Coordinates of C-alpha atoms in Angstrom, one line a residue:
M2 CA 0.0 0.0 0.0
E3 CA 2.8 2.3 0.9
S4 CA 4.4 1.6 -2.5
G5 CA 1.2 2.4 -4.3
R6 CA 0.8 5.7 -2.5
A7 CA 4.4 6.7 -3.3
T8 CA 3.8 5.9 -6.9
L9 CA 0.7 8.1 -7.0
L10 CA 2.5 10.9 -5.2
K11 CA 5.3 10.8 -7.8
E12 CA 2.9 10.7 -10.6
Q13 CA 1.1 13.8 -9.3
Q14 CA 4.5 15.6 -8.9
L15 CA 5.3 14.7 -12.5
K16 CA 2.1 16.2 -13.7
D17 CA 2.8 19.4 -11.8
Q18 CA 6.3 19.6 -13.4
F19 CA 4.7 19.2 -16.9
D20 CA 2.2 22.0 -16.0
N21 CA 5.1 24.2 -14.9
L22 CA 7.1 23.4 -18.1
E23 CA 4.0 24.2 -20.3
K24 CA 3.7 27.6 -18.7
H25 CA 7.4 28.3 -18.9
T26 CA 7.7 27.3 -22.6
Q27 CA 4.5 29.3 -23.5
S28 CA 6.0 32.3 -21.8
G29 CA 9.2 31.8 -23.9
I30 CA 7.1 31.8 -27.1
E31 CA 5.3 35.0 -26.0
F32 CA 8.7 36.6 -25.3
V33 CA 9.9 35.8 -28.9
E34 CA 6.6 37.2 -30.2
R35 CA 7.0 40.4 -28.1
Y36 CA 10.6 40.9 -29.3
S37 CA 9.6 40.4 -32.9
K38 CA 6.9 43.0 -32.4
F39 CA 9.4 45.4 -31.0
V40 CA 11.7 45.0 -34.0
K41 CA 8.7 45.5 -36.3
E42 CA 7.8 48.8 -34.7
R43 CA 11.4 49.9 -34.9
S44 CA 11.4 49.1 -38.6
E45 CA 8.2 51.2 -39.1
I46 CA 9.8 54.1 -37.2
E47 CA 12.9 53.9 -39.5
I48 CA 10.7 54.0 -42.6
S49 CA 8.7 56.9 -41.3
Y50 CA 11.9 58.8 -40.3
A51 CA 13.5 58.2 -43.6
K52 CA 10.3 59.5 -45.4
Q53 CA 10.3 62.6 -43.3
I54 CA 14.0 63.2 -43.9
R55 CA 13.5 62.8 -47.7
N56 CA 10.6 65.2 -47.6
L57 CA 12.6 67.7 -45.7
S58 CA 15.5 67.5 -48.2
K59 CA 13.0 67.8 -51.1
K60 CA 11.3 70.8 -49.5
Y61 CA 14.4 72.9 -49.3
Q62 CA 15.8 71.9 -52.7
P63 CA 16.0 75.1 -54.9
K64 CA 13.1 75.4 -57.3
K65 CA 14.0 75.7 -61.0
N66 CA 14.3 79.2 -62.4
S67 CA 13.9 80.6 -58.9
R68 CA 16.0 83.0 -56.8
E69 CA 17.3 80.0 -54.8
E70 CA 18.6 78.4 -58.0
E71 CA 20.3 81.6 -59.0
E72 CA 22.0 81.9 -55.6
N73 CA 23.7 78.5 -56.2
K74 CA 26.7 80.4 -57.6
Y75 CA 27.6 81.3 -54.0
T76 CA 29.7 78.7 -52.1
S77 CA 27.4 78.8 -49.0
C78 CA 24.3 78.0 -51.1
R79 CA 26.2 75.2 -52.9
A80 CA 27.3 73.9 -49.5
F81 CA 23.7 73.8 -48.3
L82 CA 22.6 72.0 -51.5
S83 CA 25.3 69.4 -50.9
T84 CA 24.1 69.0 -47.3
L85 CA 20.5 68.4 -48.6
N86 CA 21.8 65.8 -51.1
E87 CA 23.8 64.1 -48.3
L88 CA 20.8 64.2 -46.1
N89 CA 18.8 62.4 -48.8
D90 CA 21.5 59.6 -48.9
Y91 CA 21.4 59.6 -45.1
A92 CA 17.6 58.9 -45.3
G93 CA 18.3 56.0 -47.6
Q94 CA 20.5 54.3 -45.0
H95 CA 17.6 54.4 -42.6
E96 CA 15.5 52.6 -45.2
V97 CA 18.3 50.0 -45.5
I98 CA 18.0 49.5 -41.7
A99 CA 14.3 49.0 -41.9
E100 CA 14.7 46.5 -44.8
N101 CA 17.4 44.5 -43.0
L102 CA 15.4 44.4 -39.8
T103 CA 12.5 43.0 -41.7
S104 CA 14.4 40.4 -43.7
Q105 CA 17.0 39.3 -41.2
I106 CA 14.9 39.4 -37.9
I107 CA 11.2 39.7 -38.3
T108 CA 10.7 37.2 -41.2
E109 CA 13.2 34.8 -39.6
L110 CA 11.6 34.9 -36.2
S111 CA 8.1 34.5 -37.7
R112 CA 9.3 31.2 -39.4
Y113 CA 11.1 30.1 -36.3
L114 CA 8.0 30.7 -34.1
T115 CA 6.0 28.4 -36.3
E116 CA 8.6 25.7 -35.9
L117 CA 9.0 26.3 -32.1
K118 CA 5.3 26.0 -31.5
A119 CA 5.1 22.7 -33.5
E120 CA 8.1 21.2 -31.6
R121 CA 6.7 22.2 -28.2
K122 CA 3.4 20.7 -29.0
S123 CA 5.1 17.4 -30.1
H124 CA 7.1 17.2 -26.9
F125 CA 4.2 17.7 -24.6
H126 CA 2.1 15.3 -26.6
D127 CA 4.8 12.6 -26.0
G128 CA 4.8 13.5 -22.3
R129 CA 1.0 13.2 -22.0
K130 CA 1.1 9.9 -23.9
A131 CA 3.7 8.5 -21.6
Q132 CA 1.7 9.6 -18.6
Q133 CA -1.4 7.9 -19.9
Q134 CA 0.5 4.7 -20.6
I135 CA 1.9 4.5 -17.1
E136 CA -1.5 5.3 -15.6
S137 CA -3.1 2.6 -17.7
S138 CA -0.5 0.1 -16.6
W139 CA -1.0 1.1 -13.0
K140 CA -4.8 0.6 -13.3
Q141 CA -4.2 -2.9 -14.7
L142 CA -1.9 -3.7 -11.8
E143 CA -4.4 -2.5 -9.3
S144 CA -7.2 -4.5 -11.0
S145 CA -5.2 -7.7 -11.0
K146 CA -4.2 -7.1 -7.4
R147 CA -7.8 -6.7 -6.3
R148 CA -8.9 -9.8 -8.2
F149 CA -6.1 -11.8 -6.6
E150 CA -7.1 -10.6 -3.2
R151 CA -10.7 -11.5 -3.9
D152 CA -9.9 -14.9 -5.2
C153 CA -7.7 -15.7 -2.2
K154 CA -10.5 -14.8 0.1
E155 CA -12.9 -17.0 -1.9
A156 CA -10.4 -19.9 -1.7
D157 CA -10.1 -19.5 2.1
R158 CA -13.9 -19.5 2.5
A159 CA -14.2 -22.6 0.3
Q160 CA -11.5 -24.4 2.3
Q161 CA -13.2 -23.6 5.6
Y162 CA -16.5 -24.8 4.2
F163 CA -15.0 -28.1 3.1
E164 CA -13.4 -28.6 6.5
R165 CA -16.7 -28.0 8.2
M166 CA -18.5 -30.4 5.9
D167 CA -15.8 -33.0 6.3
A168 CA -16.1 -32.8 10.1
D169 CA -19.8 -33.1 10.1
I170 CA -21.0 -36.8 10.4
N171 CA -24.4 -36.0 9.2
V172 CA -23.2 -34.8 5.8
T173 CA -23.1 -37.4 3.1
K174 CA -19.8 -38.3 1.3
A175 CA -21.2 -36.8 -1.9
D176 CA -21.6 -33.4 -0.3
V177 CA -18.2 -33.6 1.3
E178 CA -16.6 -34.5 -2.1
K179 CA -18.4 -31.6 -3.7
A180 CA -17.2 -29.2 -1.1
R181 CA -13.6 -30.5 -1.5
Q182 CA -13.8 -30.0 -5.3
Q183 CA -15.1 -26.5 -4.8
A184 CA -12.3 -25.7 -2.4
Q185 CA -9.7 -27.0 -4.9
M186 CA -11.2 -25.0 -7.7
R187 CA -11.1 -21.8 -5.6
H188 CA -7.5 -22.5 -4.7
Q189 CA -6.7 -22.9 -8.4
I190 CA -8.4 -19.6 -9.3
A191 CA -6.5 -17.8 -6.5
A192 CA -3.2 -19.4 -7.8
D193 CA -4.0 -18.2 -11.3
S194 CA -4.9 -14.6 -10.0
K195 CA -1.6 -14.6 -8.1
T196 CA 0.3 -15.5 -11.3
E197 CA -1.6 -12.8 -13.3
Y198 CA -1.0 -10.2 -10.5
S199 CA 2.7 -11.2 -10.5
N200 CA 3.0 -10.7 -14.2
Y201 CA 1.2 -7.3 -14.2
L202 CA 3.5 -6.2 -11.3
T203 CA 6.6 -7.2 -13.2
K204 CA 5.3 -5.4 -16.3
F205 CA 4.3 -2.3 -14.4
N206 CA 7.7 -2.1 -12.6
Q207 CA 9.5 -2.3 -16.0
E208 CA 7.2 0.4 -17.5
Q209 CA 7.5 2.6 -14.5
N210 CA 11.3 2.3 -14.6
E211 CA 11.3 3.1 -18.3
H212 CA 8.9 5.9 -17.7
Y213 CA 10.8 7.7 -14.9
Y214 CA 14.3 6.9 -16.1
T215 CA 14.0 7.0 -19.9
L216 CA 10.9 8.4 -21.4
I217 CA 10.2 11.4 -19.1
P218 CA 13.9 12.4 -18.8
N219 CA 14.2 12.3 -22.6
I220 CA 11.1 14.5 -23.0
F221 CA 12.5 16.9 -20.4
Q222 CA 15.9 16.9 -22.2
K223 CA 14.2 17.8 -25.5
L224 CA 12.2 20.6 -23.8
Q225 CA 15.4 21.9 -22.3
E226 CA 17.2 21.8 -25.6
M227 CA 14.3 23.5 -27.3
E228 CA 14.4 26.3 -24.7
E229 CA 18.1 26.7 -25.1
R230 CA 17.8 27.0 -28.8
R231 CA 15.0 29.6 -28.4
I232 CA 17.1 31.7 -26.0
E233 CA 20.1 31.3 -28.4
R234 CA 18.0 32.4 -31.3
V235 CA 16.8 35.5 -29.5
G236 CA 20.4 36.3 -28.7
V237 CA 21.4 36.0 -32.3
S238 CA 18.5 38.2 -33.3
M239 CA 19.5 40.8 -30.8
K240 CA 23.1 40.7 -32.1
T241 CA 21.7 41.1 -35.7
Y242 CA 19.7 44.0 -34.5
A243 CA 22.9 45.8 -33.5
E244 CA 24.8 44.7 -36.6
V245 CA 22.1 46.1 -38.9
D246 CA 22.8 49.5 -37.5
R247 CA 26.5 49.0 -37.5
E248 CA 26.6 48.0 -41.2
V249 CA 25.2 51.4 -42.3
L250 CA 27.5 53.4 -40.0
P251 CA 30.3 53.7 -42.6
I252 CA 27.9 55.1 -45.2
V253 CA 26.3 57.4 -42.6
G254 CA 29.7 58.6 -41.7
K255 CA 30.5 59.3 -45.3
C256 CA 27.2 61.3 -45.5
L257 CA 28.3 63.3 -42.4
D258 CA 31.8 63.7 -43.8
G259 CA 30.2 65.1 -47.0
M260 CA 28.2 67.6 -45.0
T261 CA 31.4 68.6 -43.1
K262 CA 33.3 68.9 -46.4
A263 CA 30.5 71.0 -47.9
A264 CA 30.6 73.3 -44.8
E265 CA 34.4 73.6 -45.1
S266 CA 34.1 74.5 -48.8
I267 CA 32.3 77.8 -48.0
E268 CA 34.5 80.7 -49.0
P269 CA 33.2 84.1 -47.8
K270 CA 35.7 86.1 -49.9
T271 CA 34.7 84.2 -53.0
D272 CA 31.0 84.9 -52.3
S273 CA 31.6 88.6 -51.7
K274 CA 33.6 88.9 -54.9
Q275 CA 30.7 87.3 -56.8
V276 CA 28.4 89.9 -55.3
V277 CA 30.8 92.7 -56.4
E278 CA 31.0 91.2 -59.9
S279 CA 27.2 90.9 -60.1
Y280 CA 26.4 94.4 -59.0
K281 CA 29.3 96.6 -59.8
S282 CA 28.3 99.5 -62.0
G283 CA 31.4 100.4 -63.9
F284 CA 31.1 104.1 -63.2
E285 CA 34.3 106.0 -62.8
P286 CA 34.8 107.4 -59.2
P287 CA 34.3 111.1 -58.9
G288 CA 37.2 113.5 -59.2
D289 CA 38.3 116.1 -56.6
V290 CA 36.1 119.0 -55.8
E291 CA 37.9 122.2 -57.0
F292 CA 38.5 125.2 -54.7
E293 CA 36.3 128.1 -55.5
D294 CA 37.9 131.5 -54.8
Y295 CA 35.5 134.3 -53.8
G296 CA 38.2 136.9 -53.3
P297 CA 38.3 140.4 -55.0
G298 CA 38.7 140.3 -58.7
Q299 CA 38.1 136.5 -58.9
T300 CA 35.5 135.0 -61.2
I301 CA 32.9 132.9 -59.3
K302 CA 33.0 129.4 -60.8
R303 CA 30.0 127.3 -60.3
T304 CA 30.8 124.5 -62.6
V305 CA 31.6 121.1 -61.3
S306 CA 33.8 118.3 -62.3
E307 CA 32.3 116.0 -64.8
T308 CA 33.2 113.1 -62.6
S309 CA 32.2 114.8 -59.3
L310 CA 29.6 113.5 -57.0
S311 CA 27.2 116.3 -57.9
N312 CA 27.5 115.5 -61.6
S313 CA 26.9 111.8 -61.1
R314 CA 24.1 112.4 -58.6
G315 CA 22.5 115.6 -59.8
E316 CA 22.6 115.4 -63.5
A317 CA 19.3 113.5 -63.6
K318 CA 16.8 112.0 -61.3
E319 CA 13.9 109.7 -61.9
R320 CA 10.6 111.2 -61.0
P321 CA 8.8 109.4 -58.2
G322 CA 5.5 109.7 -60.0
G323 CA 6.8 108.0 -63.1
G324 CA 7.9 111.1 -65.1
K325 CA 11.5 111.3 -66.3
S326 CA 13.6 114.4 -65.7
K327 CA 16.6 115.4 -67.7
G328 CA 19.9 113.6 -67.3
K329 CA 20.7 110.1 -65.9
L330 CA 21.3 108.9 -62.4
W331 CA 22.4 105.3 -62.9
P332 CA 24.3 104.6 -59.6
F333 CA 21.5 105.8 -57.4
I334 CA 18.2 105.0 -59.0
K335 CA 16.7 101.5 -58.7
N336 CA 15.2 99.9 -61.8
K337 CA 11.5 100.0 -61.1
N338 CA 10.6 97.9 -64.1
K339 CA 12.9 95.0 -64.2
G340 CA 12.7 93.0 -67.4
S341 CA 10.9 95.8 -69.3
G342 CA 14.0 97.9 -70.2
P343 CA 15.2 98.7 -73.7
E344 CA 16.7 96.1 -75.9
D345 CA 20.2 97.5 -75.6
F346 CA 20.0 97.4 -71.7
S347 CA 20.8 101.1 -71.7
H348 CA 18.8 101.5 -68.5
L349 CA 21.5 99.5 -66.6
P350 CA 24.9 100.8 -65.3
P351 CA 27.8 100.2 -67.7
E352 CA 29.3 97.1 -66.1
Q353 CA 25.9 95.4 -65.7
R354 CA 25.0 96.4 -69.2
R355 CA 28.2 94.9 -70.5
K356 CA 27.4 91.6 -68.7
K357 CA 23.9 91.5 -70.0
L358 CA 25.0 92.2 -73.6
Q359 CA 27.7 89.6 -73.4
A360 CA 25.2 87.0 -72.1
K361 CA 22.8 87.9 -74.8
I362 CA 25.5 87.5 -77.5
D363 CA 26.5 84.1 -76.0
D364 CA 22.8 82.9 -76.1
I365 CA 22.4 84.0 -79.7
N366 CA 25.6 82.3 -80.7
K367 CA 24.3 79.1 -79.1
D368 CA 21.1 79.4 -81.1
I369 CA 23.2 80.0 -84.3
Q370 CA 25.2 76.9 -83.6
K371 CA 22.0 74.9 -83.0
E372 CA 20.5 76.1 -86.3
M373 CA 23.7 75.4 -88.2
D374 CA 23.9 71.8 -86.7
Q375 CA 20.3 71.2 -87.8
K376 CA 21.0 72.7 -91.2
D377 CA 24.0 70.4 -91.6
A378 CA 21.8 67.4 -90.6
L379 CA 19.1 68.3 -93.1
T380 CA 21.8 68.9 -95.8
K381 CA 23.1 65.4 -95.2
M382 CA 19.6 64.0 -95.3
K383 CA 19.0 65.7 -98.6
G384 CA 22.1 64.2 -100.0
V385 CA 20.9 60.7 -98.9
Y386 CA 17.6 61.4 -100.6
E387 CA 19.3 62.5 -103.8
K388 CA 21.3 59.2 -103.9
N389 CA 18.4 57.1 -102.9
P390 CA 15.1 58.7 -104.1
Q391 CA 13.1 55.8 -102.7
M392 CA 13.9 57.0 -99.2
G393 CA 12.4 60.4 -99.7
D394 CA 12.0 63.5 -101.9
P395 CA 15.0 65.8 -101.8
A396 CA 12.8 68.8 -102.6
S397 CA 10.8 68.3 -99.4
V398 CA 13.8 69.4 -97.4
D399 CA 14.4 72.7 -99.3
P400 CA 11.7 74.8 -97.5
R401 CA 13.1 73.9 -94.2
L402 CA 16.7 74.6 -95.3
V403 CA 15.6 78.1 -96.6
E404 CA 13.9 78.8 -93.3
M405 CA 17.0 77.8 -91.4
S406 CA 19.2 80.0 -93.6
M407 CA 17.0 82.9 -92.9
N408 CA 17.0 82.2 -89.2
I409 CA 20.8 82.1 -89.2
E410 CA 21.1 85.4 -91.1
K411 CA 18.6 87.0 -88.7
L412 CA 20.5 85.7 -85.6
Q413 CA 23.8 86.8 -87.1
S414 CA 22.5 90.3 -87.6
E415 CA 21.3 90.3 -84.0
V416 CA 24.8 89.3 -82.9
Q417 CA 26.3 92.1 -84.9
K418 CA 23.8 94.6 -83.3
F419 CA 24.6 93.5 -79.8
E420 CA 28.3 93.3 -80.5
G421 CA 28.1 97.0 -81.6
W422 CA 26.5 97.9 -78.3
L423 CA 29.0 95.9 -76.4
A424 CA 31.9 97.6 -78.1
E425 CA 30.3 101.0 -77.3
V426 CA 30.0 100.1 -73.6
E427 CA 33.5 98.6 -73.4
G428 CA 35.0 101.7 -75.0
R429 CA 33.4 103.8 -72.2
L430 CA 34.3 101.6 -69.3
P431 CA 37.4 102.9 -67.4
S432 CA 40.4 100.6 -67.4
R433 CA 41.1 99.2 -64.0
S434 CA 44.8 100.0 -64.4
D435 CA 44.1 103.7 -65.1
P436 CA 44.8 106.1 -62.2
P437 CA 41.7 107.9 -60.9
R438 CA 41.0 111.2 -62.7
R439 CA 41.9 114.0 -60.3
Q440 CA 41.3 116.9 -62.6
S441 CA 38.2 117.3 -64.6
G442 CA 38.3 118.5 -68.2
L443 CA 35.1 120.4 -67.5
Y444 CA 36.9 122.5 -64.9
E445 CA 39.8 123.0 -67.2
S446 CA 37.6 124.4 -70.0
Q447 CA 36.1 126.7 -67.4
H448 CA 39.3 128.9 -67.4
S449 CA 39.3 129.3 -71.2
N450 CA 35.8 130.6 -71.0
S451 CA 36.1 132.9 -68.0
T452 CA 35.6 136.1 -70.0
M453 CA 32.4 134.8 -71.5
V454 CA 31.2 133.8 -68.0
D455 CA 31.9 137.3 -66.7
N456 CA 29.9 138.9 -69.5
N457 CA 27.0 136.5 -68.8
C458 CA 27.1 137.3 -65.1
A459 CA 26.8 141.0 -66.0
Q460 CA 23.9 140.3 -68.3
D461 CA 22.2 138.4 -65.6
R462 CA 22.5 141.2 -63.2
E463 CA 21.0 143.6 -65.7
S464 CA 18.1 141.3 -66.8
S465 CA 17.1 140.3 -63.3
P466 CA 13.4 141.3 -62.8
D467 CA 14.0 143.0 -59.5
G468 CA 17.4 144.4 -60.4
S469 CA 19.2 142.1 -57.9
Y470 CA 21.9 139.6 -58.5
T471 CA 21.6 136.2 -57.0
E472 CA 24.5 133.8 -56.6
E473 CA 22.4 130.8 -57.6
Q474 CA 21.4 132.4 -60.9
S475 CA 24.9 133.2 -61.9
S476 CA 26.0 129.8 -60.9
E477 CA 23.4 128.1 -63.1
T478 CA 24.3 130.3 -66.0
Q479 CA 27.9 129.5 -65.6
V480 CA 27.2 125.8 -65.7
K481 CA 25.2 126.2 -68.9
V482 CA 28.0 128.1 -70.6
A483 CA 30.8 125.8 -69.4
I484 CA 28.9 122.7 -70.6
A485 CA 28.1 124.2 -74.0
N486 CA 31.8 125.0 -74.6
T487 CA 33.2 121.7 -73.4
P488 CA 34.1 119.8 -76.6
E489 CA 35.2 116.6 -74.7
F490 CA 32.0 116.2 -72.7
D491 CA 30.6 112.8 -73.1
D492 CA 28.3 112.7 -76.1
E493 CA 26.2 110.0 -74.5
F494 CA 23.9 112.6 -73.0
D495 CA 21.8 115.0 -75.0
D496 CA 22.6 118.7 -74.9
G497 CA 19.3 119.5 -73.3
D498 CA 19.9 116.8 -70.6
E499 CA 23.1 118.5 -69.5
E500 CA 21.5 121.8 -68.5
T501 CA 21.3 122.6 -64.9
L502 CA 17.7 123.6 -64.2
P503 CA 17.3 127.2 -63.1
T504 CA 15.7 128.3 -59.8
I505 CA 12.1 129.2 -60.3
G506 CA 11.3 130.1 -56.7
T507 CA 11.7 129.1 -53.1
C508 CA 9.9 126.9 -50.7
K509 CA 9.6 126.3 -47.0
A510 CA 9.3 122.8 -45.5
V511 CA 6.0 122.6 -43.5
Y512 CA 6.8 119.1 -42.3
S513 CA 10.0 117.0 -42.0
F514 CA 10.4 114.4 -44.8
E515 CA 12.9 111.4 -44.8
G516 CA 13.9 110.9 -48.4
H517 CA 14.7 107.1 -48.3
N518 CA 13.8 106.4 -51.9
E519 CA 16.1 107.0 -54.8
G520 CA 15.6 110.5 -56.4
T521 CA 14.2 112.1 -53.2
I522 CA 15.8 114.4 -50.8
S523 CA 15.4 114.7 -47.0
V524 CA 14.2 118.0 -45.5
T525 CA 13.5 119.2 -42.0
E526 CA 10.6 121.3 -40.8
G527 CA 11.2 125.1 -41.4
E528 CA 14.0 124.5 -43.9
L529 CA 14.2 126.9 -46.9
L530 CA 15.0 125.4 -50.3
F531 CA 15.1 126.5 -54.0
V532 CA 12.4 125.3 -56.3
I533 CA 13.8 124.1 -59.7
E534 CA 10.7 122.2 -61.0
Q535 CA 7.0 122.6 -60.3
D536 CA 4.6 119.8 -59.4
K537 CA 3.5 118.3 -62.8
G538 CA 0.4 116.8 -61.2
D539 CA 2.2 113.7 -59.7
G540 CA 2.4 115.2 -56.2
W541 CA 6.1 115.9 -56.2
T542 CA 8.1 119.1 -56.4
R543 CA 11.8 119.2 -57.4
V544 CA 14.0 121.3 -55.1
R545 CA 17.7 122.1 -54.6
R546 CA 19.5 122.7 -51.3
N547 CA 22.9 123.4 -52.9
E548 CA 24.9 122.6 -56.0
E549 CA 25.4 119.0 -54.9
E550 CA 22.0 118.2 -53.3
E551 CA 18.7 118.2 -55.2
G552 CA 15.7 115.9 -55.4
Y553 CA 12.0 115.5 -55.1
V554 CA 9.8 116.2 -52.0
P555 CA 6.1 115.7 -51.6
T556 CA 4.3 118.9 -52.6
S557 CA 2.0 118.7 -49.6
Y558 CA 5.1 118.9 -47.3
V559 CA 6.3 122.3 -48.5
E560 CA 4.9 125.8 -49.0
V561 CA 6.1 127.0 -52.5
F562 CA 6.8 130.7 -53.4
L563 CA 7.3 130.9 -57.2
E564 CA 9.0 133.9 -58.7
T565 CA 6.8 136.3 -60.8
N566 CA 8.3 135.3 -64.2
A567 CA 7.9 131.6 -63.3
K568 CA 4.2 132.1 -62.4
D569 CA 3.6 134.0 -65.6
S570 CA 5.2 131.3 -67.7

């Protein structure tokens, strides 16, 4: 009995161990699934990050025919473009990470999990089968044991009955013989049950020994090996997880090196030189301002150097309201209508005009070369048609050849026209090696005409309406005479454009005005100025402060006092 209870206890303990192993191995499978899900989410993050990086790089790429594309001539802008390209490659490496994580870990673990679940199921099936087998053997042993016990008791009762019958003198011999035979039969049945019980016991002990020392240990060993392989597989996946990142590091490093190299390629001086080349005007710097002697017997000279600041600034100003005054003011007036200037680019400063003309000539020459190449191709095609009429009609090419010849002649005439303008501009641009002009030819011519200036001054004093002489009037008259008698004055300007406008009155500033725009002049409240041009209906009045400062002010900001002759006119 004790042995039976021990067997049952061991069997129960074995069942408990199987339950624990089932829970543990199921937990291991769930861990692999959890890790696989982690890697999958990491892969999705990498794909999303790479997409965002690519979109960022694309967003800041310069648009075609835009200001950003034009700025690529600067080293800093080119460096930024290189950085954007490297960033695009950098995003590609994160896509590689996502792809490798999927192929080398997620897909592999998914296949391995299927195999692991099948193997685990097989091992626990074998374990349950072994348990059922030993339990069945144990039940057979218990059944044979109980039968043997019952048969032994029956044999003892039959023997006791026979002995009582044999001792009783009142019982016939036939009844005694019958009781003896019954007792012998029961003893034989008990003997057979004993043999059967003995056989089942031997069999059970063998099966139990095999169960506890062979079958179950083997199943446990397989489960242990399965778990070790699972843990090892997870370790390999974790190592692969790190290696996937490590494999792209050299390329990522090259991308970062490219960004560093782009940053190091920035050259501030080169960029600033390009700005100078792009916007330099080509105007000659102004000459020295001459000393004006007001002593006794000296002629008052109001003329200015042709290269002086007043000449370059005051010869002409662009009317704020859209009207055009006399003269030109290239260095100080912004081009209000970009792209709508004359064909010869005369609205631009000399250096900018030269660049535009040269670029136009280059473009036309490219068009000429293109037309000539097409003409040569058509000429060869015509020759092929002439040799092989079945391939085509040679006359069908003639209209196109004539059209191309006319186009070429037209483009060549265009080139000649622009080359003429370019030669004109280059002839006027000062040489960089020439020293600055310190003495103006306009001032030199002044001395040869001093007698004429004196006479004009006298005439001005006599013809003044109020009989007075003003310094401004004589100055303006002198400038007119000096300009008219200067043979070497630049013939680019019309004679009428070179006249200094006369004073037609005075004005007083009612309000202060900050002249920030080109062609305007700043005034302060209460300041007195000379009026040289009335408001033509555009809301602006042209005034002069001195020989070097003149410009437009809003008419509503000043109180104008015109001279009598100006009002009458």
